[in-house]
Coordinates of C-alpha atoms in Angstrom, one line a residue:
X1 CA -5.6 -25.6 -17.2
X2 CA -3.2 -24.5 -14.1
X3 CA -5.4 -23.2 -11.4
X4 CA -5.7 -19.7 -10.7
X5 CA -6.1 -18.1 -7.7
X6 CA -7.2 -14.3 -6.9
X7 CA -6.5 -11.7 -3.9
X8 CA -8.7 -8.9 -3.5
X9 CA -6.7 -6.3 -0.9
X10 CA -9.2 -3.9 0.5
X11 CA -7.2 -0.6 1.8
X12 CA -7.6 2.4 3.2
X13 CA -7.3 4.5 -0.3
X14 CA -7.5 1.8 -2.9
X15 CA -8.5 -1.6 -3.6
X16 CA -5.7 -4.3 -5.7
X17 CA -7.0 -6.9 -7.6
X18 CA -4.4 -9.9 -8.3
X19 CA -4.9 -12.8 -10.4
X20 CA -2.2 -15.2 -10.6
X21 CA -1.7 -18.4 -12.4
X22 CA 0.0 -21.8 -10.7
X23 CA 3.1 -22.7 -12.3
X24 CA 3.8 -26.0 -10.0
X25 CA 6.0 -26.6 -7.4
X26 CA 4.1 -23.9 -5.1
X27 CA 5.4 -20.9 -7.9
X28 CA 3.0 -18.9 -9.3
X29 CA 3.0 -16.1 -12.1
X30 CA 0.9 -13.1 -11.9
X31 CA -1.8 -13.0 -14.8
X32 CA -3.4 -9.6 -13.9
X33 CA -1.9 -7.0 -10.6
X34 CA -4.4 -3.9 -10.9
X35 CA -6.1 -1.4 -8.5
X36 CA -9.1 0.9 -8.1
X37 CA -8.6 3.8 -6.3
X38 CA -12.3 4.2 -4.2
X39 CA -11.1 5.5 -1.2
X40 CA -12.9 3.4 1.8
X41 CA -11.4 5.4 4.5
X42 CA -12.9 8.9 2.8
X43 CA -13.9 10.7 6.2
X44 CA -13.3 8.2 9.0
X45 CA -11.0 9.7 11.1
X46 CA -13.8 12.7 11.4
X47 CA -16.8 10.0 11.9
X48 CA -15.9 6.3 12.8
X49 CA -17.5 5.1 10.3
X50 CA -17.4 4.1 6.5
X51 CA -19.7 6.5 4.9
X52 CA -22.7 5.6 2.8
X53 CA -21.6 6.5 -0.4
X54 CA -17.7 4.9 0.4
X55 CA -19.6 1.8 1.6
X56 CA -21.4 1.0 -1.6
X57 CA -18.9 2.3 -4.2
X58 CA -16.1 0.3 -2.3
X59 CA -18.3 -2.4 -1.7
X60 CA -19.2 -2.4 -5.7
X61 CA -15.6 -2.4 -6.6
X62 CA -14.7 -5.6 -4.3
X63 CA -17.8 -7.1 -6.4
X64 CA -16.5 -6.8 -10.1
X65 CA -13.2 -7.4 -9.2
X66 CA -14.7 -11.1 -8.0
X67 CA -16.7 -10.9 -11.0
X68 CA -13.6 -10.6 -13.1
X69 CA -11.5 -13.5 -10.9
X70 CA -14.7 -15.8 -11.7
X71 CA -14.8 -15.2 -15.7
X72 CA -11.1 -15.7 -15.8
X73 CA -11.7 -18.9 -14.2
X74 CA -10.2 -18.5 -10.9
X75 CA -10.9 -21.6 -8.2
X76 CA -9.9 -19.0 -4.9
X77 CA -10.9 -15.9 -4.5
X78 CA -9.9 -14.6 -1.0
X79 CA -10.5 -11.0 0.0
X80 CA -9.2 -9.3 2.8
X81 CA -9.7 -5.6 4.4
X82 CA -6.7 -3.6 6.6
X83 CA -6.8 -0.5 8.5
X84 CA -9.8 1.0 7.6
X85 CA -11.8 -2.3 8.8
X86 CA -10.2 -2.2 11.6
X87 CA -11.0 0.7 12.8
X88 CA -14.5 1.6 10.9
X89 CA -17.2 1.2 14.0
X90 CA -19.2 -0.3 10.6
X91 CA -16.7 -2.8 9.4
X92 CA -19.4 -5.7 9.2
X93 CA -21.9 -3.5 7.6
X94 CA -19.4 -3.3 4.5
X95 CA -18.2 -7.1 5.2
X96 CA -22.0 -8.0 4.6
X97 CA -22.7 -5.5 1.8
X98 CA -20.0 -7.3 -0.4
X99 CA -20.9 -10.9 0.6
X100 CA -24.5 -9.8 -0.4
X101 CA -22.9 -8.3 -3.7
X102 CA -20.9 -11.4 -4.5
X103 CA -20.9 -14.2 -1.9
X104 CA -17.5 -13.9 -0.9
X105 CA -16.5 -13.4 2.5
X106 CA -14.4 -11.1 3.0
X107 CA -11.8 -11.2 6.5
X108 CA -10.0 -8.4 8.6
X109 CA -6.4 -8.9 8.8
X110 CA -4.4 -7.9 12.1
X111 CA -1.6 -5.3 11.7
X112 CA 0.8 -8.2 12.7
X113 CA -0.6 -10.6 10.4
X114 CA -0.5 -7.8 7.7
X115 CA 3.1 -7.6 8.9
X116 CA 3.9 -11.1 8.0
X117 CA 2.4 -11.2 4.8
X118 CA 4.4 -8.1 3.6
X119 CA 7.7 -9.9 4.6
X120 CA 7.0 -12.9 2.8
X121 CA 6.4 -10.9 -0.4
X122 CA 9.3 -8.8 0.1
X123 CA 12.1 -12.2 1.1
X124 CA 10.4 -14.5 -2.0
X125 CA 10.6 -11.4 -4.6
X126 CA 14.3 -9.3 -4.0
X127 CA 17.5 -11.2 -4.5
X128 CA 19.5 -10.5 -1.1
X129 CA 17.2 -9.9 1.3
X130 CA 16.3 -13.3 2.9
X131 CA 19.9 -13.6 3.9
X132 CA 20.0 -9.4 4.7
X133 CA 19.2 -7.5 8.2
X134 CA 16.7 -6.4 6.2
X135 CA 13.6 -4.0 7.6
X136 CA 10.8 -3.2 5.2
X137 CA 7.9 -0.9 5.1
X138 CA 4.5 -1.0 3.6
X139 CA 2.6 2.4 3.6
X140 CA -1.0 2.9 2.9
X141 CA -3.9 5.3 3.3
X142 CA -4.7 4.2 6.5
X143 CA -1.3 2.6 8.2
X144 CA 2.1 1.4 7.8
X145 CA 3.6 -1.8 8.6
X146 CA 7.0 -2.4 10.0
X147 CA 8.9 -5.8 9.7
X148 CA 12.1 -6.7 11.0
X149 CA 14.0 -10.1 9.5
X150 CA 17.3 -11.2 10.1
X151 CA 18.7 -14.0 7.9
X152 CA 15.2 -14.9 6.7
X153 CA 13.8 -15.1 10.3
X154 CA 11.4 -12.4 11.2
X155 CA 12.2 -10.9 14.2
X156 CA 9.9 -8.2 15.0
X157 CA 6.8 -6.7 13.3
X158 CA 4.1 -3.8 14.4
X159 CA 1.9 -1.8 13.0
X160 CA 1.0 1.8 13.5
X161 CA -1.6 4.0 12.0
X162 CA 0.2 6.5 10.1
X163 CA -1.3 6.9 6.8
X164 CA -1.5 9.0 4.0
X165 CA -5.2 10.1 4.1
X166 CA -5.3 10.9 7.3
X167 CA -2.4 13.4 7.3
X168 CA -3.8 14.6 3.5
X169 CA -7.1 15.2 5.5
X170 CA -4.9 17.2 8.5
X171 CA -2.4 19.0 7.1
X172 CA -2.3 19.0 3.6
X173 CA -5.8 19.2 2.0
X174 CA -5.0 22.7 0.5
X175 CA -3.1 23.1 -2.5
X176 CA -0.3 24.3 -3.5
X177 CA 1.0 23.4 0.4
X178 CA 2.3 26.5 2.3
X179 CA 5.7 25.9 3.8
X180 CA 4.6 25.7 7.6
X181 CA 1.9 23.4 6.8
X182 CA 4.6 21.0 5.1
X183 CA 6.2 21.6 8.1
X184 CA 3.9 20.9 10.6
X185 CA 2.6 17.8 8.7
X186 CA 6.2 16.2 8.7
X187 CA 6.5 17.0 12.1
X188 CA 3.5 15.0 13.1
X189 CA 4.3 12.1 11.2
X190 CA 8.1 12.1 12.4
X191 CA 6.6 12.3 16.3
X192 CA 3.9 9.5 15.2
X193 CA 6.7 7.0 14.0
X194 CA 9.2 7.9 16.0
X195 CA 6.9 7.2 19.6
X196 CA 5.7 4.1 17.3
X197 CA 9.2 2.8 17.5
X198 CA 10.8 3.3 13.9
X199 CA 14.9 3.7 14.7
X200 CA 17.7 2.7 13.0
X201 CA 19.9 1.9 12.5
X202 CA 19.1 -0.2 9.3
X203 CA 21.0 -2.5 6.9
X204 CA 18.5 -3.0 4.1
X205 CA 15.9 -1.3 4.1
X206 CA 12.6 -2.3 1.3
X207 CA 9.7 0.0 0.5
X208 CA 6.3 -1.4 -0.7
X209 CA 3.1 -0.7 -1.0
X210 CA 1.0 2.3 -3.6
X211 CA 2.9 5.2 -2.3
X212 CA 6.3 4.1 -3.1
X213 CA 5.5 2.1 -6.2
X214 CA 3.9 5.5 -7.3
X215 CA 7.2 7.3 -6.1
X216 CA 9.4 5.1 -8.1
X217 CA 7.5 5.3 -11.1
X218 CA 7.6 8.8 -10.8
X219 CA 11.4 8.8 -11.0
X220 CA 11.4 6.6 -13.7
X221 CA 9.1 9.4 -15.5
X222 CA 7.0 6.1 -16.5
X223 CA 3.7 6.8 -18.5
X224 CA 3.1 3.1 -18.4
X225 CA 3.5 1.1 -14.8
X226 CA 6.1 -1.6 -15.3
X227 CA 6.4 -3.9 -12.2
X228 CA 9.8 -5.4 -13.5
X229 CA 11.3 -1.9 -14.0
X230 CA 10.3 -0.9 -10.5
X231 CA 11.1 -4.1 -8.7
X232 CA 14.1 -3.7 -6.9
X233 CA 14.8 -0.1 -8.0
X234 CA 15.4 2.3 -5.8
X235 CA 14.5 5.9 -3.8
X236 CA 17.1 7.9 -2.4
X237 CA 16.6 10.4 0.1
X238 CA 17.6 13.1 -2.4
X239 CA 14.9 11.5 -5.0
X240 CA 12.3 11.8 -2.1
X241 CA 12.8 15.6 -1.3
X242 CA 13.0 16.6 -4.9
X243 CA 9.1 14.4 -5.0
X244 CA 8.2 16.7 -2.1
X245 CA 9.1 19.9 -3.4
X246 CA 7.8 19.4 -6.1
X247 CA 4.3 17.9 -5.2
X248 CA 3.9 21.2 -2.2
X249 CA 4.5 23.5 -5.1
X250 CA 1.8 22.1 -7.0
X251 CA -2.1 22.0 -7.8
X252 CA -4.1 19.4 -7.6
X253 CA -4.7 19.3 -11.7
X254 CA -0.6 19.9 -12.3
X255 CA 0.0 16.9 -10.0
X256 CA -2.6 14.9 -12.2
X257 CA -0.3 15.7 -15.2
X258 CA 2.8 14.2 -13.6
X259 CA 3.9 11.6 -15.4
X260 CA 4.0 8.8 -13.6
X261 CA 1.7 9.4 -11.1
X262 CA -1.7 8.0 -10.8
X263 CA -4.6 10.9 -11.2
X264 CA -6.2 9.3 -8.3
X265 CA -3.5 8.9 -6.3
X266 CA -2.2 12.5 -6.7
X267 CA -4.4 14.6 -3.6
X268 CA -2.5 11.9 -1.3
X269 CA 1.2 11.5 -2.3
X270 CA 2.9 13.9 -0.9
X271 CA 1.6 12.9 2.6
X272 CA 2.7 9.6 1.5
X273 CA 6.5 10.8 0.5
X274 CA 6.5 12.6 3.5
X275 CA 6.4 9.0 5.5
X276 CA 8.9 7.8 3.0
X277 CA 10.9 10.6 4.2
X278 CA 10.6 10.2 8.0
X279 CA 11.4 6.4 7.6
X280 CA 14.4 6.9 5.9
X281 CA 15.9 9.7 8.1
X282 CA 14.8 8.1 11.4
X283 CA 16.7 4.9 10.5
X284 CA 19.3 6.6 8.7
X285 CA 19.3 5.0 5.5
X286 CA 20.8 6.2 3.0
X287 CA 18.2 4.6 0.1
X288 CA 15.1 2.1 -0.1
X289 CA 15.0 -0.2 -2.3
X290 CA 11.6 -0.8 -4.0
X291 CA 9.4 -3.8 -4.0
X292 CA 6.0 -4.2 -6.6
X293 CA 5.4 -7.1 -4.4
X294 CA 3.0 -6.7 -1.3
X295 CA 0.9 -8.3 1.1
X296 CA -1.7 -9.5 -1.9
X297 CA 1.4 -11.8 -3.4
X298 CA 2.6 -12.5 0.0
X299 CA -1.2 -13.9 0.0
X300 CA -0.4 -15.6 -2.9
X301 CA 2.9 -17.3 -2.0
X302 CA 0.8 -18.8 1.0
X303 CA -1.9 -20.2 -1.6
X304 CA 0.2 -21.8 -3.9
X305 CA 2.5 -23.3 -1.6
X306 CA -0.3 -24.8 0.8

């Protein structure tokens, strides 16, 4: 049997399971790509902390997704944690809960190193972009991740915690969204970024990551997720203010019904397409193109190829 190796991606809003299969030669194809949306980062910009009841439901999640890796017959499991456990003032209390659930050992990645990982998905998965001036962004619940490549060389990468729950949780908690509370949310996320560093102007630019996977899916009115139809698809900026209109206007339980759009994910989005939208006018592209692949099969590429 090829060996199979698993990536469990613990993030701010949701946690990704991915199981791949080796296929020699350092390829790999993905056997299961699947998340659970538990939300670790529930309340810590308010606290510092994970809470109780995030800790052990997150903590439980990271445990039958190892569960499932180990039945399927997978030889590596390797977990890893991002924003939220790197900033949670109780990181190790959840880093010990799961190796008490399941034995694994679970490690913090740096921004930078989170950086990287993206950019190797992104240059081994789209056609074009290891030779492009290419920048690509991963948002998440808790921070977004900038890389900068230039014919397949990374050139620059940072980190900076702008994410979608923590603007949700600021701005945009109240639904249907009143029109100066849009406002003042894409405002604050524009200021964030722009003082971050985020300027164009920009060749290529490549989305990843829950929010704009979500987003693209949206657009392709897709009841069932389809990596292959989303993978290298595109948003443009017209597709991502049409997403935000629509998602203010909106309940909670009408965003549910989009179709789409993951129930779970739908309190969150439209913080989420309002970075989309500050990225894309800051560096004045004109469109993103879409990658399914993130820093859990940048993860992979690294384990199959050792």
């Amino acid at each position: 049997m090829a060996p199979r190796k698993a990536i469990i991606d613990v993030g701010t809003n949701s946690i990704k399971f991915c199981l791949a299969e080796g296929t020699g030669a350092g390829g790999y194809k993905v056997v299961k790509d699947v998340n659970d949306i538990v939300r670790l980062g529930e309340g810590l910009k308010d606290t510092g902390c994970i809470g109780a009841e995030a800790l052990e439901r997150n903590a439980r999640s990271v445990a039958n997704f190892a569960e499932e890796a180990e039945t399927a017959g997978a030889d590596e499991i390797v977990a890893v944690g991002t924003m939220a456990l790197r900033v949670a003032k109780n990181a190790a209390d959840f880093i010990a809960r799961v190796k008490e659930l399941c034995g694994v050992e679970l490690r913090v990645l740096p921004g930078e190193e989170e950086a990287q990982l993206s950019y190797v998905a992104v240059v081994s998965g789209i056609e074009g972009a290891v030779e492009a001036d290419l920048m690509t962004m991963d948002t998440g619940g808790g921070s977004t991740e900038f890389v900068f490549g230039k014919a397949g060389r990374l050139v620059r990468k940072f980190s900076l915690n702008v994410g979608a729950v923590r603007f949700t949780e600021q701005y945009l908690a109240e639904m249907p969204v009143a029109a100066n509370k849009l406002a003042e949310a894409q405002a604050a996320i524009a200021k964030e970024l722009t003082d971050g560093g985020v300027a164009g102007p920009v060749a290529f630019l490549v989305g990843m990551g829950g929010t704009v996977t979500s987003m693209a899916s949206v657009k392709h009115q897709m009841a069932r997720y389809d990596p292959d139809v989303i993978q290298g698809s595109t948003l443009s900026l017209d597709d991502v203010n049409a997403q935000i209109a629509d998602y203010a206007a909106k309940t909670l339980e009408q965003r549910r019904e989009i179709v789409g759009l993951q129930p779970k994910r739908a309190d969150v989005i439209l913080a989420g397409a309002c970075i989309v939208k500050a990225v894309l006018e800051l560096t004045g592209a004109r469109e993103m193109t879409v990658s399914d692949r993130s820093l859990r099969h940048g993860l992979l590429f690294q384990l199959f190829k050792a």
